[in-house]
Coordinates of C-alpha atoms and ligand atoms in Angstrom, one line a residue:
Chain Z
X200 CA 0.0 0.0 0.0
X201 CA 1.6 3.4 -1.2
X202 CA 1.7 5.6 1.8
X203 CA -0.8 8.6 1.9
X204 CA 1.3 11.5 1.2
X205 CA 2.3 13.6 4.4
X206 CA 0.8 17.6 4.3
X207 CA 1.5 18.2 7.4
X208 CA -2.4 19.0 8.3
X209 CA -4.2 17.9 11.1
X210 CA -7.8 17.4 12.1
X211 CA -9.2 17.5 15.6
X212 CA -11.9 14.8 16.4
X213 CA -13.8 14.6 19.7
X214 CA -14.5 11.2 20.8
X215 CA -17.1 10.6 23.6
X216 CA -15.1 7.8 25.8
X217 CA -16.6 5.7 28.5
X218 CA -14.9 3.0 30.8
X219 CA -17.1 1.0 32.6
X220 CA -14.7 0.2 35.3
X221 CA -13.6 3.5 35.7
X222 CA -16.4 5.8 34.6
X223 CA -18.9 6.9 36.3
X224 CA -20.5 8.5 32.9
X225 CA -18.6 8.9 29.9
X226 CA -16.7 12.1 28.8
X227 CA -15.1 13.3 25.7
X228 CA -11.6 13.0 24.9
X229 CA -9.9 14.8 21.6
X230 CA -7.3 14.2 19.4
X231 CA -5.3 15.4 16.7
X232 CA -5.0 13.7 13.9
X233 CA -3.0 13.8 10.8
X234 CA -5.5 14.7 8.2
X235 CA -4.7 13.2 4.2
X236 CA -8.0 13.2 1.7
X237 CA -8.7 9.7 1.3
X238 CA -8.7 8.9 5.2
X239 CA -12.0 7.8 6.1
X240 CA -13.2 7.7 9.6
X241 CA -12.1 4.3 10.9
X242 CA -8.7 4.9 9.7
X243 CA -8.6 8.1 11.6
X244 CA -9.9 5.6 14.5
X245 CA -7.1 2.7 13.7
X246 CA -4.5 5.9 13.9
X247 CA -5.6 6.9 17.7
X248 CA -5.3 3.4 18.5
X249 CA -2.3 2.6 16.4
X250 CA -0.2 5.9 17.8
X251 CA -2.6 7.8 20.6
X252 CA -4.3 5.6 22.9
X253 CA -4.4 1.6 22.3
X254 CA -7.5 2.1 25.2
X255 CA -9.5 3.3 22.4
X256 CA -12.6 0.7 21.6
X257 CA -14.5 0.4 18.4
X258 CA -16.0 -2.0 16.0
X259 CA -15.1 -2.7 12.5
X260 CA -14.4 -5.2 10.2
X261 CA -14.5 -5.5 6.7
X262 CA -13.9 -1.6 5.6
X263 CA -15.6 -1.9 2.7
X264 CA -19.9 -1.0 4.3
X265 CA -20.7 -4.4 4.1
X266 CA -20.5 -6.5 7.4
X267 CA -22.5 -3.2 9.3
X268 CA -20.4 -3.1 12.5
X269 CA -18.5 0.3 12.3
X270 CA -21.9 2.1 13.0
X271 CA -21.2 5.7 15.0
X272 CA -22.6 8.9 15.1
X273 CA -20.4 11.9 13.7
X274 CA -21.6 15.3 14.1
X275 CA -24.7 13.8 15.3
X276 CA -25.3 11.6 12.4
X277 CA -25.6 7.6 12.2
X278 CA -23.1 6.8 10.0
X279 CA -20.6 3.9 9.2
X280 CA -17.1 4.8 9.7
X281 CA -15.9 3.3 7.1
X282 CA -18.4 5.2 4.5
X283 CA -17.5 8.7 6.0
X284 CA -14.8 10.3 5.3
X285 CA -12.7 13.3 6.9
X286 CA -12.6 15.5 3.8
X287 CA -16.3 15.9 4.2
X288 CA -15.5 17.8 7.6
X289 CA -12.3 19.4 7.0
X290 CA -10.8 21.6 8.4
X291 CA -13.5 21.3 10.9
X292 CA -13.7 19.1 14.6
X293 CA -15.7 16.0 14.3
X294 CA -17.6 14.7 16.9
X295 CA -17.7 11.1 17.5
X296 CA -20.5 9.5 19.5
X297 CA -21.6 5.4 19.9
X298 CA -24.9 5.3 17.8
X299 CA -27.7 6.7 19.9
X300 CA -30.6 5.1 21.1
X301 CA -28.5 2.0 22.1
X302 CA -26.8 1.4 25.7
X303 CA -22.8 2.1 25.4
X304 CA -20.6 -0.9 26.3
X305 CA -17.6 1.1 25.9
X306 CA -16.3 3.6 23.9
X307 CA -17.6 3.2 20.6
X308 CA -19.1 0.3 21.4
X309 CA -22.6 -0.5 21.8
X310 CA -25.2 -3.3 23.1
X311 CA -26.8 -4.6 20.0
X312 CA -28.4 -7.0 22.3
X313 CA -32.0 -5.5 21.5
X314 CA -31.5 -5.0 17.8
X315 CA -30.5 -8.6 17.2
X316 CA -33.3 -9.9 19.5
X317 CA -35.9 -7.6 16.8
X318 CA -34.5 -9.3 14.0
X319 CA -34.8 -12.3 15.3
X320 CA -38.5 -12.1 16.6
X321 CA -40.3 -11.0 12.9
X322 CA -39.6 -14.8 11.8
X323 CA -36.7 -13.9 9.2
X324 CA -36.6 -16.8 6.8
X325 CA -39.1 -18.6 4.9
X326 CA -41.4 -20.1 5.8
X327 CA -42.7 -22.9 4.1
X328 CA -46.7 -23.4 2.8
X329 CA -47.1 -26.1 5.6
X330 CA -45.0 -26.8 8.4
X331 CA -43.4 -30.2 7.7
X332 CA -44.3 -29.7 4.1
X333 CA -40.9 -29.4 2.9
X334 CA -39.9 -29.6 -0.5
X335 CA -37.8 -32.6 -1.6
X336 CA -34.5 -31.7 -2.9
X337 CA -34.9 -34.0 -5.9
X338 CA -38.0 -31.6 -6.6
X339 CA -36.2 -29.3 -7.8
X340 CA -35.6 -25.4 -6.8
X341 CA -38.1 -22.6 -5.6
X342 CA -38.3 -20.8 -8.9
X343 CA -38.7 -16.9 -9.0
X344 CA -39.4 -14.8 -11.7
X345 CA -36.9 -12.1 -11.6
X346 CA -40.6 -9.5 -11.2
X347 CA -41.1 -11.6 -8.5
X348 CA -37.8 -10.9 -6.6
X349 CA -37.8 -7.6 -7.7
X350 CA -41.1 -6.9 -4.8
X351 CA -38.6 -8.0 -2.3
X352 CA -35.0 -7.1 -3.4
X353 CA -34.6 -3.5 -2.1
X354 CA -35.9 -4.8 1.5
X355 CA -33.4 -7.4 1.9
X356 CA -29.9 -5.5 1.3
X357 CA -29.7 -4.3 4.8
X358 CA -26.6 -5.3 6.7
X359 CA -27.9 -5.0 9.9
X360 CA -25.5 -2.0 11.3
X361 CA -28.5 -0.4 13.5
X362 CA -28.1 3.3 11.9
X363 CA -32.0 3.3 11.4
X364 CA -32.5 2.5 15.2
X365 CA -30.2 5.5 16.1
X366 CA -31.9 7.3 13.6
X367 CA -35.6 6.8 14.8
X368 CA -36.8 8.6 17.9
X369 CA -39.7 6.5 18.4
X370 CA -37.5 3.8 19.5
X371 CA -35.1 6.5 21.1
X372 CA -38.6 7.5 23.1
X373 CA -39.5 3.3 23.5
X374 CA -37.4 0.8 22.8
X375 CA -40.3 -1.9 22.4
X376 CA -40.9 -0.8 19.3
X377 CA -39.6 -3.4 16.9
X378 CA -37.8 -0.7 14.7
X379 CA -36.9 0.1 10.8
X380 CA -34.8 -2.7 10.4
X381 CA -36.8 -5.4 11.8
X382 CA -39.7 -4.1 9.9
X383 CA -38.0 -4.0 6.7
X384 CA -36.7 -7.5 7.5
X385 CA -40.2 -9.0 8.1
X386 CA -41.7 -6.7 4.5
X387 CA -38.9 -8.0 2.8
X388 CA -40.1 -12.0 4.0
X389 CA -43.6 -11.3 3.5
X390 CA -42.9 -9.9 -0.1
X391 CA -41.3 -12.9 -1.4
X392 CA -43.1 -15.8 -3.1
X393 CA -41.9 -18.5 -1.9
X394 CA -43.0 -17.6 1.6
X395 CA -46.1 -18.4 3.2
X396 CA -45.5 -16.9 6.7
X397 CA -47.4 -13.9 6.2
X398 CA -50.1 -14.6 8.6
X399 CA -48.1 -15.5 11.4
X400 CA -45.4 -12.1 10.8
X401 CA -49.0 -9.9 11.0
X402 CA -49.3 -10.8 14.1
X403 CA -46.5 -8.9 15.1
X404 CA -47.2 -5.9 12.4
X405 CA -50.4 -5.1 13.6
X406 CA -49.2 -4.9 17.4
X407 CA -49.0 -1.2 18.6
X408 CA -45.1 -1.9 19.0
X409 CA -45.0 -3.2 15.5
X410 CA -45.7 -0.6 12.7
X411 CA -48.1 1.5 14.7
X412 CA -45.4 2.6 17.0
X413 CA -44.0 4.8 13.7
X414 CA -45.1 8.3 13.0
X415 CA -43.1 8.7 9.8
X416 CA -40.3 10.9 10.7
X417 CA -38.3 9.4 8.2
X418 CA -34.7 9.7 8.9
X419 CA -34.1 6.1 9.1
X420 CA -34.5 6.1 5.3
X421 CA -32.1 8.8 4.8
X422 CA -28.9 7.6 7.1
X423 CA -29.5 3.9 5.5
X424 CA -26.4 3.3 3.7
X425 CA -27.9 0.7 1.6
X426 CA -30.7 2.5 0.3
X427 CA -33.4 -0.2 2.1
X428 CA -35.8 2.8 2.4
X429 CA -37.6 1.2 5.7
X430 CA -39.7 3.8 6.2
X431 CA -41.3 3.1 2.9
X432 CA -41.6 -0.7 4.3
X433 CA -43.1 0.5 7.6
X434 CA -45.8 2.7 5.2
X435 CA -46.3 -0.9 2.8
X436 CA -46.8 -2.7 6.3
X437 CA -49.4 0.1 7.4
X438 CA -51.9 -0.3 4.2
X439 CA -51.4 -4.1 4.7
X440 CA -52.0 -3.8 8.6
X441 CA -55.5 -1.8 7.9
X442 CA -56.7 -4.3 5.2
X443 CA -56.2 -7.2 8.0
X444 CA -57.8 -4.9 10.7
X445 CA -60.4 -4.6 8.2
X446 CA -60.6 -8.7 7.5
X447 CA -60.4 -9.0 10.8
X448 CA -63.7 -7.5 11.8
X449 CA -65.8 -9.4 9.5
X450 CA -64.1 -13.0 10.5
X451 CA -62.7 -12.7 14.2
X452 CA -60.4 -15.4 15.2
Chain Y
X199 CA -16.8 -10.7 38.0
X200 CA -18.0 -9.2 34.6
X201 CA -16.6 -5.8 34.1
X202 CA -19.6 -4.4 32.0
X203 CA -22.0 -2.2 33.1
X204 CA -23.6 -0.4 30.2
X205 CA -24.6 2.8 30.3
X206 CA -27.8 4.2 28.9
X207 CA -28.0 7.9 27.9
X208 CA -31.9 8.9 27.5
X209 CA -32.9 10.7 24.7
X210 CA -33.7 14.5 26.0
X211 CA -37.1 16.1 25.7
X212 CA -35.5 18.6 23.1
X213 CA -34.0 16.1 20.9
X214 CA -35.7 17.6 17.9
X215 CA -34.4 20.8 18.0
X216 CA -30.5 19.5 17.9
X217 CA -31.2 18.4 14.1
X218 CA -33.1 19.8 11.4
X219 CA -34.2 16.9 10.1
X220 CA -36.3 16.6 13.2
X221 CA -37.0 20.3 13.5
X222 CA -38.4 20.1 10.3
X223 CA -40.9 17.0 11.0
X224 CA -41.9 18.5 14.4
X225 CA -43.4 21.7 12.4
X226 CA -44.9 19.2 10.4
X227 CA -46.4 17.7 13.0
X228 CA -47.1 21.3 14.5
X229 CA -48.9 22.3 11.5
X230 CA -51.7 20.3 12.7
X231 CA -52.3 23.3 15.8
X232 CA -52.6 25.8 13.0
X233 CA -55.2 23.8 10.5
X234 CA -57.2 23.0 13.6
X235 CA -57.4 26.2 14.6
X236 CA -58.6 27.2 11.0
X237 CA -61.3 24.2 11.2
X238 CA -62.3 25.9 14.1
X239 CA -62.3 29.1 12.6
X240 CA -64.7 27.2 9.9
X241 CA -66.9 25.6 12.8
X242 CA -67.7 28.7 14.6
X243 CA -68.7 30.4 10.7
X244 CA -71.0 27.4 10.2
X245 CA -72.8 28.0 13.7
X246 CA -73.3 31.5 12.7
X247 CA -74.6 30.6 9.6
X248 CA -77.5 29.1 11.0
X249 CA -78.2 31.9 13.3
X250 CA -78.9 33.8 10.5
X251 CA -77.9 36.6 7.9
X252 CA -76.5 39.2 10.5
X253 CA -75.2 36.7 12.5
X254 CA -73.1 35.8 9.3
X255 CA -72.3 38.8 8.1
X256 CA -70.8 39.8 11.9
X257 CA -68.3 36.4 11.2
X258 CA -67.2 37.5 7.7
X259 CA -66.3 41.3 9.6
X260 CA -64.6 39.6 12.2
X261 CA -62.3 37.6 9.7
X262 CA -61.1 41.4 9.0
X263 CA -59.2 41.9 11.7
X264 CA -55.4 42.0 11.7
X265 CA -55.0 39.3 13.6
X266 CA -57.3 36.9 12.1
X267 CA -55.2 37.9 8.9
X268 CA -52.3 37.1 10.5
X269 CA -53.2 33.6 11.9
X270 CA -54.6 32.3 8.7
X271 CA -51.2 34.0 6.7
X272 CA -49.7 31.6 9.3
X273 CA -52.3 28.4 8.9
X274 CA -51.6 29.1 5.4
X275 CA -47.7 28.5 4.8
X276 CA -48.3 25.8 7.4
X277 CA -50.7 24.0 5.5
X278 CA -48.8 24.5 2.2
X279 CA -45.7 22.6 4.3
X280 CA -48.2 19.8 4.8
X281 CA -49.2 19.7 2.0
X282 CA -45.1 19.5 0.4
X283 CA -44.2 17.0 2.8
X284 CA -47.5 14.9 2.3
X285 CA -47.0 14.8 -1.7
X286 CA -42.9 14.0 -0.9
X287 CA -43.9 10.9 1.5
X288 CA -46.9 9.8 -0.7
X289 CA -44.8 7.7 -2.9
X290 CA -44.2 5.2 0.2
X291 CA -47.6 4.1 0.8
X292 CA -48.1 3.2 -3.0
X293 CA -47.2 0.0 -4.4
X294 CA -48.0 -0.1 -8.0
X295 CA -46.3 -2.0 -10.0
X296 CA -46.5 -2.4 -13.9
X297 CA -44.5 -5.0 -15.7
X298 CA -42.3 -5.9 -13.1
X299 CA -40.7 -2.2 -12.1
X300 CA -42.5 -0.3 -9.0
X301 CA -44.2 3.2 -10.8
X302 CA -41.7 5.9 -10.1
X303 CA -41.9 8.0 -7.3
X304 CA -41.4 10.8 -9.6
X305 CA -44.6 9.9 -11.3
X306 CA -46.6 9.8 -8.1
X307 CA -45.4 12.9 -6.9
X308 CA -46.1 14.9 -9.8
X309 CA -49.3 13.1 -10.6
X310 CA -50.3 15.0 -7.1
X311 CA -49.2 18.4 -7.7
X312 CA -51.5 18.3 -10.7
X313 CA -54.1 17.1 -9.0
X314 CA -53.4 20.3 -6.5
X315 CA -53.0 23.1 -8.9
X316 CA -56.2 21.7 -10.7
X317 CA -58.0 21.6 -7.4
X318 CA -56.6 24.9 -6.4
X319 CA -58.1 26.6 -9.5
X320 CA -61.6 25.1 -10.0
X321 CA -62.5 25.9 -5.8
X322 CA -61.3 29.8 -7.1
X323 CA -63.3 29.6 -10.1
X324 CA -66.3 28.1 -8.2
X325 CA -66.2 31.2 -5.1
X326 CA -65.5 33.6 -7.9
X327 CA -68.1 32.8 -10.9
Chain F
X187 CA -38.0 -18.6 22.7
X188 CA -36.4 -21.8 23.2
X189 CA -39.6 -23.4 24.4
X190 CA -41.9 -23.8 21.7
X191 CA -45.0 -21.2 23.5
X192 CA -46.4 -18.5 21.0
X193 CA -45.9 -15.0 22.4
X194 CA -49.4 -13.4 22.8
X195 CA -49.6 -10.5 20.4
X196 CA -52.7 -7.7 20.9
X197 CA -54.0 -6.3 17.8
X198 CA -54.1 -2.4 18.0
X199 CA -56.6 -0.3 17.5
X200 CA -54.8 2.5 15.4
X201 CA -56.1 1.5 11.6
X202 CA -59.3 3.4 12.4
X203 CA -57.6 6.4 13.4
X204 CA -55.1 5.8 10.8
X205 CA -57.7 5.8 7.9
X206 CA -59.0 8.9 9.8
X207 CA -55.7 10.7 9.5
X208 CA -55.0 9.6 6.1
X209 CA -58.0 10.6 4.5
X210 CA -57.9 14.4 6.6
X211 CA -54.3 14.5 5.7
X212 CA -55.3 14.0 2.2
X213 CA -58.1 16.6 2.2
X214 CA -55.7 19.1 3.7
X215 CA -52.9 18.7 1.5
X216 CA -55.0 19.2 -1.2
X217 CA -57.8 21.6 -0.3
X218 CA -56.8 23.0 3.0
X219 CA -54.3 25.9 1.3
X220 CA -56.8 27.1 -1.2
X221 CA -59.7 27.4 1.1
X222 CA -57.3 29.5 3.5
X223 CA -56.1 31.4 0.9
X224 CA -60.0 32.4 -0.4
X225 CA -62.2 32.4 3.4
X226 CA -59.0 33.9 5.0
X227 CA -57.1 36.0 2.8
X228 CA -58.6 37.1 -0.5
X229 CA -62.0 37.9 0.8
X230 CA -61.3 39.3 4.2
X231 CA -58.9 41.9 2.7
X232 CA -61.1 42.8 -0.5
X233 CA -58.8 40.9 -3.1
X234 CA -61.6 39.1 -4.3
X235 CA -65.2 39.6 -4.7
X236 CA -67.3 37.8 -1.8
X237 CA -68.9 35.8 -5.4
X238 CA -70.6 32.6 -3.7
X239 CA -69.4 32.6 -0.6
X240 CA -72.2 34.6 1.0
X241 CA -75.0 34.4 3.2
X242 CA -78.0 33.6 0.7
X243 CA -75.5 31.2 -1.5
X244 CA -73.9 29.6 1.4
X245 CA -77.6 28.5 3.2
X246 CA -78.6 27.3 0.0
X247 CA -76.3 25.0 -0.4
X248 CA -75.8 23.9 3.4
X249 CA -79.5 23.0 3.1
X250 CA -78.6 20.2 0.6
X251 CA -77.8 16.7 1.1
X252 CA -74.9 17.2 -1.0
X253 CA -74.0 21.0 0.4
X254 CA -74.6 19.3 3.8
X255 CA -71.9 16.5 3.5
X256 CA -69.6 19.0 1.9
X257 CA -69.4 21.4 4.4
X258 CA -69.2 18.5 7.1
X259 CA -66.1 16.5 5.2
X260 CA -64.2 20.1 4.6
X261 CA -64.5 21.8 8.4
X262 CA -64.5 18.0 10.3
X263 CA -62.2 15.8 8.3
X264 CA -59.0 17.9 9.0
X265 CA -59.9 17.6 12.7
X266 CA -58.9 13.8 12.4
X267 CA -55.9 13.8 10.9
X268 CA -54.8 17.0 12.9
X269 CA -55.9 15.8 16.5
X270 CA -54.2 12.2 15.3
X271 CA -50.9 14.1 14.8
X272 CA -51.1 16.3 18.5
X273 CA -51.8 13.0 20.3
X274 CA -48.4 11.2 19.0
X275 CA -46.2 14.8 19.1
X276 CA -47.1 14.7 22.5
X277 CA -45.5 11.5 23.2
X278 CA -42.7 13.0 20.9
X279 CA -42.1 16.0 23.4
X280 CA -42.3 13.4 26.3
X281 CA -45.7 14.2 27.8
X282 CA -45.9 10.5 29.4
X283 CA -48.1 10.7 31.8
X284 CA -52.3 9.9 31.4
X285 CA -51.6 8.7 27.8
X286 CA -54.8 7.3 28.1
X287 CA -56.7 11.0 28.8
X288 CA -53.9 12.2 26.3
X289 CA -56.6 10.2 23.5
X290 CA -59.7 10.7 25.3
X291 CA -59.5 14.3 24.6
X292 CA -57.7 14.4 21.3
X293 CA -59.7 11.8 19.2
X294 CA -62.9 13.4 22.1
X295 CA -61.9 17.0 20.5
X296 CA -62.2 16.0 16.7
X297 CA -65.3 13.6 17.5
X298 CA -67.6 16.8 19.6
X299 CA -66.6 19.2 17.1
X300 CA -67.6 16.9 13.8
X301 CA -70.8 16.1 15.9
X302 CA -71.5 19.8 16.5
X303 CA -70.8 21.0 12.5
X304 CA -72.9 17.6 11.7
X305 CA -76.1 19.0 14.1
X306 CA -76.1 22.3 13.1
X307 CA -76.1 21.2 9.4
X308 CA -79.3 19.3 10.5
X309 CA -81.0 22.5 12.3
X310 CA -80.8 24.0 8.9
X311 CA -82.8 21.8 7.0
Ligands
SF4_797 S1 -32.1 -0.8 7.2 FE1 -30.3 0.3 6.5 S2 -29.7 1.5 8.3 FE2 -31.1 0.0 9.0 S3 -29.8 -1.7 9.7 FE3 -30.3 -2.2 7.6 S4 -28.7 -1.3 6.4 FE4 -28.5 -0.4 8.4
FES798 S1 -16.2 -1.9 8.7 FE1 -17.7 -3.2 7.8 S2 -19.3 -1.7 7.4 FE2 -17.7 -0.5 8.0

């Protein structure tokens, strides 16, 4: 790797620090570093812990927005650290916080615990038309047409980094609500063919803490760095929510 | 012994006035106290309609008054926010589809200014002729 | 979840009001501007000619089924999808407590004032 060329300039970024052995509530520590143009924000992290302070906590792994661990909030925006870059702030502090609206472990770090627990309750895989009725291998494939995929594609990219949960003050204001993410997770399921769950995941939509705990403020859409658009899931999951309320009148259960 | 011991910041009662984004959706949301006071407004001038021609004519003076103006100048770039914001999210609740690719959001949107201007200009026309 | 028990879920109520907000929100986005800009603006400060919108005219048409329902849908609708939006920026600005009041009177509010345009429209007949 060709070194990035030395200019001599240097960039001051704030990072809100807490050490749960030590601190009693976390405080913000900055540091200078040395800025170049292509440096994104986790490398500006891997410097302070390289050369500033090896305490420094943070997650990250692939570098490339695609595993969805290097969440934070700079300036007060979700982002992903590897997707954000220093030149966007230059010659200007940046502020680095642990993505709101989830406890911090330390650091940067946060407890996922809640997200991963949402995800996991909307029933995220298919589901087949009977249980037990499994299709035998030597049937062949689930075909799709590629229309067919197309209802569900956009809802099934997300990589799971939370930025919609620190994004969405409804969950900031109550955490039962089962979030963008989740949502968009259970539309994307309920959108695809070859899945006959759809019953069962309404259920959970038509709960007050599934899509009616949302009053469309719409940031989670924006800081998605996948494009999912949840909140336009969340507005799909509303219609079909109504239409079962509706249903649901004339044949109670 | 686990060392953790998470801490759990809670979001402040202000929180939408440190972002724009969310300074921007609680005046939509506040628009609502404006158009309800004009549907009041509206309320009270059908309850004087039926009380008669004076009574009527006394409501349609008292919209003269400076401050009435004021309010509905008010009501009125408030309700034209709503009414940007509604046509800008409107796309999300439609899922149209025609030969395999979702209708464009463009489309929608447009399709609803149209429908406003058109509306706009036939109520004038129908007060005016 | 490792037992195989299905979690209880309770269906909520908010599709009613929902369809309620939607359908205001839709009127208002559409109408609510112009009807501001004529009964507040151009008529009260002489930019436009009163036309229909007075006394004789107005009764006239408020006397109709048709006039009747009109008048009701434009000066009640908005009420539902406006009252809808208080009650959740309330919870937005962290008014907590009596959440359950906090609906009573909101969804109350829209419910007295569409039943008082709705009897007065009656009294005219
Ligand atoms: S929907 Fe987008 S922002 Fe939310 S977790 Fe998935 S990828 Fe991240
Ligand atoms: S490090 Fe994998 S998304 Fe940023």
């Amino acid at each position: 790797m060709s070194k990035p060329v030395e200019t001599g300039q240097i960039i001051d970024i704030d990072i809100l620090r807490y050490r749960p052995e030590e601190d009693k509530k976390p405080f913000t520590q900055t540091f200078e570093v040395p800025y170049t143009e292509d440096m994104s924000i986790l490398e500006a992290l891997q410097h302070i812990k390289d050369h500033l302070d090896s305490t420094i906590s943070f997650r990250w792994s692939c570098r490339m927005a695609i595993c969805g661990s290097c969440g934070l909030m700079v300036n007060g925006v979700p982002k992903l650290g590897c997707k954000a870059f220093l030149r966007d702030y230059y010659p200007k502090k940046i502020s680095l916080e642990p993505l709101a609206n989830f406890p911090i472990e330390r650091d940067l770090v946060v407890v996922m615990d809640d997200f991963i627990k949402k995800l996991e309750e909307i029933k995220p895989y298919i589901i087949p038309e009977k249980t037990g009725d499994k299709k035998c291998l030597s049937e062949g494939p689930h075909k799709q047409t590629p229309e067919q995929m197309a209802k569900y594609k956009q809802f099934s990219m997300c990589i799971n980094c939370g930025l919609c949960y620190a994004a969405c003050p409804q969950y900031g204001l109550d955490n039962k609500f089962t979030g963008p993410a989740a949502l968009a997770l259970l539309a994307r399921y309920n959108r695809d063919s070859r899945d006959f769950g759809e019953a069962q995941r309404m259920k959970i939509v038509n709960q007050e803490e599934g899509v009616w705990g949302c009053t469309f403020v719409g940031y989670c859409s924006v800081v998605c760095p996948k494009g999912v658009d949840p909140a336009a899931a969340i507005q799909l999951l509303k219609v079909e929510s109504s239409k079962d309320y509706l249903i649901g009148m004339f044949k109670p259960e | 012994m686990s060392k953790r011991k998470p801490y759990t910041r809670e979001l402040p009662s202000d929180w939408w006035m440190k972002q724009l984004f969310y300074t921007k959706y609680m005046i939509r949301e506040g628009s609502s106290v404006f158009i309800t006071l004009y549907s009041l407004i509206l309320a009270w001038g059908v309850l004087r309609l039926s009380q008669g021609e004076v009574a009527f004519n006394g409501w349609m003076a008292s919209l003269q008054n400076p401050l009435m103006i004021i309010l509905h100048l008010i009501a009125l770039a408030l309700a034209l926010y709503h009414t940007i914001t509604w046509f800008s999210l409107a796309p999300k609740a439609v899922d149209l589809w025609i030969k395999g690719k979702r209708l464009d959001d463009k489309v929608i949107i447009s399709g609803h200014y149209a429908t406003f201007i058109i509306a706009t200009i036939l109520c004038l026309l129908i007060i005016t002729l | 979840m490792s037992e195989n028990k299905e979690k209880t879920y309770i269906r909520s109520h908010e599709p009613v009001f929902w369809g309620l907000f939607g359908a205001g929100g839709m009127l208002t986005a559409f109408l609510t501007p112009v009807m501001i800009l004529i009964t507040g603006l151009l008529i009260p400060l002489g930019i436009i000619d009163k036309g229909n919108f007075n006394y004789q005219t107005l009764h006239n048409f408020a006397t109709t089924w048709f006039g009747a329902a009109v008048i009701l849908v434009l000066v009640a609708l908005p009420l539902w999808h406006t009252l809808h939006r208080i009650f959740h920026a309330l919870h937005d600005l962290g008014v907590k407590r009596g959440r359950d009041w906090q609906m009573v009177f909101c969804y109350g509010f829209a419910f007295a004032v569409s039943v008082f345009v709705f009897t007065l429209l009656l009294q005219m007949f």
